[in-house]
Short mmCIF file of C-alpha atoms in Angstrom, two decimals:
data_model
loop_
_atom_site.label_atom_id
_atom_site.label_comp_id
_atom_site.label_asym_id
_atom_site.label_seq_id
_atom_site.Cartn_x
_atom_site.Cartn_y
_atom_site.Cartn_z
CA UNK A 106 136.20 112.45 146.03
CA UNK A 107 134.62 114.82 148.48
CA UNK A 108 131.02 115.97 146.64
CA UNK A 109 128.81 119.23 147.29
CA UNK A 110 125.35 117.77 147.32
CA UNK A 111 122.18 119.64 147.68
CA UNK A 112 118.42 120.19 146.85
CA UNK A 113 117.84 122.97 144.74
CA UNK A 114 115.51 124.98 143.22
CA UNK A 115 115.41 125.94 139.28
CA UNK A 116 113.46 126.91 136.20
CA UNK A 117 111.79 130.23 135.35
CA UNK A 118 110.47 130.52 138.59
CA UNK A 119 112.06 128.17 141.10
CA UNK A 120 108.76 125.90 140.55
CA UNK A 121 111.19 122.83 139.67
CA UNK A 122 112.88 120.37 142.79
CA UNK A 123 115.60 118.45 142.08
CA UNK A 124 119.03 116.84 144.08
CA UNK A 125 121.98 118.07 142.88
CA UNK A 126 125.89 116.38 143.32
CA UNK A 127 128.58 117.62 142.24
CA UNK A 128 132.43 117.12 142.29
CA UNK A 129 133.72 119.75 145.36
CA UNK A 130 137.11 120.71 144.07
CA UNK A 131 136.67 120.68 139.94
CA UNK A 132 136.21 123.94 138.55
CA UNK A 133 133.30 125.12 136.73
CA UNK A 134 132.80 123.75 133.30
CA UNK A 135 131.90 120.46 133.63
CA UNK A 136 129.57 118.52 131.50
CA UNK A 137 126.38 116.95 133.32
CA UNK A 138 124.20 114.04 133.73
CA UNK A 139 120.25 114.32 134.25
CA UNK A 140 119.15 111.16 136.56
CA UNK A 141 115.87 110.15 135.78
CA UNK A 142 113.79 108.43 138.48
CA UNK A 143 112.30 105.27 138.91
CA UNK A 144 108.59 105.59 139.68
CA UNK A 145 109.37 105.41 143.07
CA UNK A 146 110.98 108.96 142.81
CA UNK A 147 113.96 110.56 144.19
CA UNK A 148 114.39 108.16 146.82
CA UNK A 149 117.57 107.17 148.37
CA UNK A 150 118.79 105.63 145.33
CA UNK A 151 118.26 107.66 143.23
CA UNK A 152 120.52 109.95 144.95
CA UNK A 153 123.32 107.39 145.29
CA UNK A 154 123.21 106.96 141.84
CA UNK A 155 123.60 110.77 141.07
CA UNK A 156 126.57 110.96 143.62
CA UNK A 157 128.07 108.12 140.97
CA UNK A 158 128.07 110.16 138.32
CA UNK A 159 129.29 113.32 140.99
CA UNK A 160 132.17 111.28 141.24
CA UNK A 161 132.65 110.63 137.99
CA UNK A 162 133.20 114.24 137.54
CA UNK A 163 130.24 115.63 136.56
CA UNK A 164 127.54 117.20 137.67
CA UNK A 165 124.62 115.25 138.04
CA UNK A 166 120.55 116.31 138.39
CA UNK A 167 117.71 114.01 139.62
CA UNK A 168 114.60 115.97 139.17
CA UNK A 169 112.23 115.36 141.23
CA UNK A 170 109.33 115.31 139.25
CA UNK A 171 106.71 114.47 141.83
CA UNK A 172 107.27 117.67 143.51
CA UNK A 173 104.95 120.90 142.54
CA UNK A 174 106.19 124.45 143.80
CA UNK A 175 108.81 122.69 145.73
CA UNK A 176 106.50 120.28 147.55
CA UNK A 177 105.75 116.42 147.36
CA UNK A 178 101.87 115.89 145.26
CA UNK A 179 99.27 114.45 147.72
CA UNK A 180 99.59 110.53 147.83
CA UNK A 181 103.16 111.00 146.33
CA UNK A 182 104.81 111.79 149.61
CA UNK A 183 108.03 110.09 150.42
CA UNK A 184 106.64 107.92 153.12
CA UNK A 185 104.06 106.35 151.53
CA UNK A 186 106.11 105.76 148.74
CA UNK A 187 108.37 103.53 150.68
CA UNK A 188 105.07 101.80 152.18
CA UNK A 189 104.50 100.73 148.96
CA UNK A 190 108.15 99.66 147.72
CA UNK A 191 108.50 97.64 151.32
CA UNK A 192 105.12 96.03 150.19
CA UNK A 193 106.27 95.07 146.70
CA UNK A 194 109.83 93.68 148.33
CA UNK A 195 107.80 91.31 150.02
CA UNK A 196 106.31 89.36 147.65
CA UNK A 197 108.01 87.62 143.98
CA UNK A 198 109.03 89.64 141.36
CA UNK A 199 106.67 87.86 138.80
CA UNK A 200 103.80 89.25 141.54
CA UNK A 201 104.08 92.76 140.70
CA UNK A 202 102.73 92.68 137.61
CA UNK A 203 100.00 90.16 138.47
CA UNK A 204 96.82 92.34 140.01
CA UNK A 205 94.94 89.70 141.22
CA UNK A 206 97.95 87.95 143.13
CA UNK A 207 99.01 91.38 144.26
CA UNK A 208 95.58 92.20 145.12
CA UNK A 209 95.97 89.24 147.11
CA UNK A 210 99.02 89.64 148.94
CA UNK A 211 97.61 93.36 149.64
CA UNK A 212 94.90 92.11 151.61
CA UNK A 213 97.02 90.43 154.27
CA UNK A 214 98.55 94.26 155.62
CA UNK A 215 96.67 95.29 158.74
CA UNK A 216 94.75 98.69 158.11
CA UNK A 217 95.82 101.58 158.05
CA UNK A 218 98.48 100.29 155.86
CA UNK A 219 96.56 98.46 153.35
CA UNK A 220 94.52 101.66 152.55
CA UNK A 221 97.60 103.65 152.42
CA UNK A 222 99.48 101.13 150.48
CA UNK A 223 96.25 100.99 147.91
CA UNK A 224 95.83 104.80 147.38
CA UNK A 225 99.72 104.81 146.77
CA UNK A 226 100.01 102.20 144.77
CA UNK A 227 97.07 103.42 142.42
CA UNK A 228 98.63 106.74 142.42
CA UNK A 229 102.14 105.72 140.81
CA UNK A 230 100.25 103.23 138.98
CA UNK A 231 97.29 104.29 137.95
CA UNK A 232 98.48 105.01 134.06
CA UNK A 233 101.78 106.60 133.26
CA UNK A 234 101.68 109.73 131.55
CA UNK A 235 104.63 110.47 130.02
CA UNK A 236 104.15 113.35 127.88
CA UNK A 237 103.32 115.15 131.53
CA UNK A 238 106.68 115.24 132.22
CA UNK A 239 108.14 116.71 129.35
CA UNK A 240 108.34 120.38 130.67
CA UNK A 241 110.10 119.30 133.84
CA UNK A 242 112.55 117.16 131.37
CA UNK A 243 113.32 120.52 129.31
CA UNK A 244 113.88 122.45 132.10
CA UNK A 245 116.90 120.20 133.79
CA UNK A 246 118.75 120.29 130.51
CA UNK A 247 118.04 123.85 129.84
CA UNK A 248 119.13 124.60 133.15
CA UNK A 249 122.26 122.68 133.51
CA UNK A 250 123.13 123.86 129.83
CA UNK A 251 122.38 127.38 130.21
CA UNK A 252 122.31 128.68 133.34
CA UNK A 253 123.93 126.60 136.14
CA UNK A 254 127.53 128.02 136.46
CA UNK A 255 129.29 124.12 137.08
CA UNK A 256 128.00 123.05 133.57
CA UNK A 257 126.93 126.19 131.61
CA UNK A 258 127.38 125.82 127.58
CA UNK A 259 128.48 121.77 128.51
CA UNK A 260 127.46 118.64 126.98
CA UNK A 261 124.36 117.36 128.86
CA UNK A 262 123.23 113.73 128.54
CA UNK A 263 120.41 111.89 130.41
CA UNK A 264 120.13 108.35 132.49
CA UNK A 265 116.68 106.77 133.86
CA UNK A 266 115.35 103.82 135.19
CA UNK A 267 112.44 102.00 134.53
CA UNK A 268 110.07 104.99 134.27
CA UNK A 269 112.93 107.20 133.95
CA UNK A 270 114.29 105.08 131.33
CA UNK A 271 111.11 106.22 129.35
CA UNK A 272 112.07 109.36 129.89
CA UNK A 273 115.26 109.38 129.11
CA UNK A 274 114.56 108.26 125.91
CA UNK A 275 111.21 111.34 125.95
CA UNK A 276 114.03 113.83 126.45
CA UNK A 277 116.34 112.52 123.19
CA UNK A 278 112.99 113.62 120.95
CA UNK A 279 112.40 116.56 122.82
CA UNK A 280 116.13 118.30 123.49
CA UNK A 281 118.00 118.61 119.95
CA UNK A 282 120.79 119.59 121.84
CA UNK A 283 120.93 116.37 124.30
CA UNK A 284 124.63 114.79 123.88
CA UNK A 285 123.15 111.18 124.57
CA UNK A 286 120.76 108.96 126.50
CA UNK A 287 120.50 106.48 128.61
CA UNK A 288 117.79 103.55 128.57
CA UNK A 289 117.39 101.50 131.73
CA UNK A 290 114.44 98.72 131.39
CA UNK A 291 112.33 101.95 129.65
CA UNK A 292 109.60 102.18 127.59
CA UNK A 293 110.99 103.02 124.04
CA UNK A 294 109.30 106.37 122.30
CA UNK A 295 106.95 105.93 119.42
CA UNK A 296 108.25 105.15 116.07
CA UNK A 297 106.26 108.35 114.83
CA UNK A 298 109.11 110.35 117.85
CA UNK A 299 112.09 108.71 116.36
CA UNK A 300 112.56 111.19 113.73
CA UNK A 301 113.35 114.09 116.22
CA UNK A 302 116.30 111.41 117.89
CA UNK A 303 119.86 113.78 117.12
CA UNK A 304 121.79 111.82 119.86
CA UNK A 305 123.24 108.53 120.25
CA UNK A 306 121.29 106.26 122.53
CA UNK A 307 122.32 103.10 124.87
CA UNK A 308 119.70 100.68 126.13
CA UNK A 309 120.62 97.96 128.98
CA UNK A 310 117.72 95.59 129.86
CA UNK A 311 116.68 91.89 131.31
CA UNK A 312 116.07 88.74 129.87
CA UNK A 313 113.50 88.06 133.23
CA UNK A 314 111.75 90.87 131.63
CA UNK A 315 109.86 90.30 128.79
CA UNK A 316 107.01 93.37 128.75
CA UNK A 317 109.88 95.57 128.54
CA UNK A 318 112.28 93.59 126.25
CA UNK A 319 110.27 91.69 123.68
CA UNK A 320 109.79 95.38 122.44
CA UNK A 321 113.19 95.97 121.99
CA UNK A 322 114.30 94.29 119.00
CA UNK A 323 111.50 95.96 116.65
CA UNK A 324 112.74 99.65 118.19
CA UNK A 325 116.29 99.12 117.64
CA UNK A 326 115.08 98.00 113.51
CA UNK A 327 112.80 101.18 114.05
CA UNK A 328 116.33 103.10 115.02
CA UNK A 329 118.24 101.64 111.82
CA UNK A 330 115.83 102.43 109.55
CA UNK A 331 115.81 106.02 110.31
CA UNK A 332 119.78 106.37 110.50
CA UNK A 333 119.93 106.55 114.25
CA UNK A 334 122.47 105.81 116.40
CA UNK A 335 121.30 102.91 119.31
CA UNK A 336 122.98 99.60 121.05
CA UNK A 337 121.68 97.83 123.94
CA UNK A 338 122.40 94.81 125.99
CA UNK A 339 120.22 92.45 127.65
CA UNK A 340 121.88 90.15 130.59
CA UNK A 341 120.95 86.81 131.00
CA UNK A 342 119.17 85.67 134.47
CA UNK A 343 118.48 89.44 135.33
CA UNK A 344 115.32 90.61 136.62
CA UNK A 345 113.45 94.35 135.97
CA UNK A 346 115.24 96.70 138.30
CA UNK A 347 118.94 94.84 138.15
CA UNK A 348 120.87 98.25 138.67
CA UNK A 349 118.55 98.80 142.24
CA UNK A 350 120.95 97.72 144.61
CA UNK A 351 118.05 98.87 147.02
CA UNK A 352 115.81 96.15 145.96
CA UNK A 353 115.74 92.58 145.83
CA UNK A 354 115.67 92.08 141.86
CA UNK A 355 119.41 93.62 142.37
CA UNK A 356 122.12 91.72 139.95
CA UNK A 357 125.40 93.23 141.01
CA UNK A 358 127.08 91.30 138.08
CA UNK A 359 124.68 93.22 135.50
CA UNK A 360 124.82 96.68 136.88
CA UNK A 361 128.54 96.58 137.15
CA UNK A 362 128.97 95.41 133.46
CA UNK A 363 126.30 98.30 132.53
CA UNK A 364 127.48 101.17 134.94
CA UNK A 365 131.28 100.79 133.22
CA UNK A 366 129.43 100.95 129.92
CA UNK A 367 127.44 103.61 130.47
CA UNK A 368 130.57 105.76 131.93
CA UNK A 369 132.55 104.79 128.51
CA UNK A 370 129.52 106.21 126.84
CA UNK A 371 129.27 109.31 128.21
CA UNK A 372 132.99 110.08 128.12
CA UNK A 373 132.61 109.08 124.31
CA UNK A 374 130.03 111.37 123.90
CA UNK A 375 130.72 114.75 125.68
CA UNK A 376 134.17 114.63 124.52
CA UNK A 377 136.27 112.76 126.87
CA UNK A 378 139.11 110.50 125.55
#
């Protein structure tokens, strides 16, 4: 399917950045997807995966919420970014987590990458906010619901990744309106946020990756208790970042079982057959 893809600029005053894909030859009036990041932004990826969902048939937003007025932050730019993925790829998944073994394997880059790589790394690192984010999450739904002719007065659903799977799950509190939401290996909201949850949710995670899953059991009994709608899946053998065909935790057997799931999903959900 041929796709019009694009960076664009939105919200009450153009001050949000995001990549845009959409299906070239479908009329207006179709319902949309919001991408969520990984930490590691709107890379390459992250893209790909919205031109997915493009193809899908619908249109598809990855904010780029490292970008203020348009532009990257300092220390967030796209280059050093990838310094610090490339640094990461090098060494064992069970180092990433480990400070003093990545601390370790840090020291062996000649300068100036290790002090780029350091100030990089602290920055995406450094404590992850996200209630900072929730304005920029608003203002992709509102703007693919409400104003942006290819989906206006559509179902809108979300899909993130890691940090964006956090988000995802942010945005179902935050947007009554959301159709449904997507968890990728993402921190689950508070129980005191479940409440405010109107749309089903889907969760897909790894068994390689216990900070993230061991919490998932007592959020799904969270979920029941209040009446909500949630499901997830955890494969077997799969590391954190299993949908990243980018990266070397990649487990094509995992993300193809979840990426046929999560299309069944949204068709269920903003009213396909």
């Amino acid at each position: 399917m041929s796709l019009h893809t694009e960076w664009i600029r939105y919200g009450k005053n153009g001050e949000q950045l995001g990549y845009l894909a959409k299906p070239e030859r479908l009329p207006n009036g179709q319902p949309a997807v919001i991408v969520l990041q990984e930490i590691w932004g709107v890379d390459d990826h992250i893209q790909n995966v919205a031109n997915r969902f493009a193809e899908a048939g619908y249109v598809a937003l990855a904010p780029d919420l490292y970008a203020v007025d348009g532009k990257r932050k300092e220390g967030f730019e796209a280059d050093a970014i990838d310094a610090v993925k490339k640094f990461l790829e090098t060494v064992p998944p069970q180092v990433w987590n480990d400070s003093e073994a990545r601390d370790r394997a840090m020291e062996t880059l000649p300068e100036p990458q290790r002090t780029q790589v350091r100030r990089t790394f602290g920055a995406l690192f450094g404590g992850l906010n996200l209630d900072a984010y929730n304005e920029q999450l608003l203002a992709a739904s509102s703007f693919l619901r409400d104003t942006y002719p290819g989906s206006q007065g559509q179902p809108v659903v979300s899909i993130g990744f890691c940090m964006g799977g956090g988000l995802s799950a942010r945005l179902a509190t935050l947007d009554p309106k959301l159709a449904g939401a997507v968890i990728f290996y993402g921190q689950a909201p508070g129980e005191d946020r479940i409440a405010s949850i109107q749309c089903p949710i889907r969760g897909f995670y790894a068994s390689l990756d216990p900070r993230i899953t061991d919490a998932v059991p007592a959020f799904a009994e969270q979920m029941q208790r209040a009446g909500k709608d949630f499901a997830y899946r955890v494969y077997e053998g799969a590391h954190h970042a299993f949908f990243n065909d980018s990266r070397a935790s990649y487990h094509p057997q995992a993300a193809r079982s979840a990426f046929a799931e999560v299309l069944t999903f949204f068709n269920q959900v903003t009213g396909g057959v």
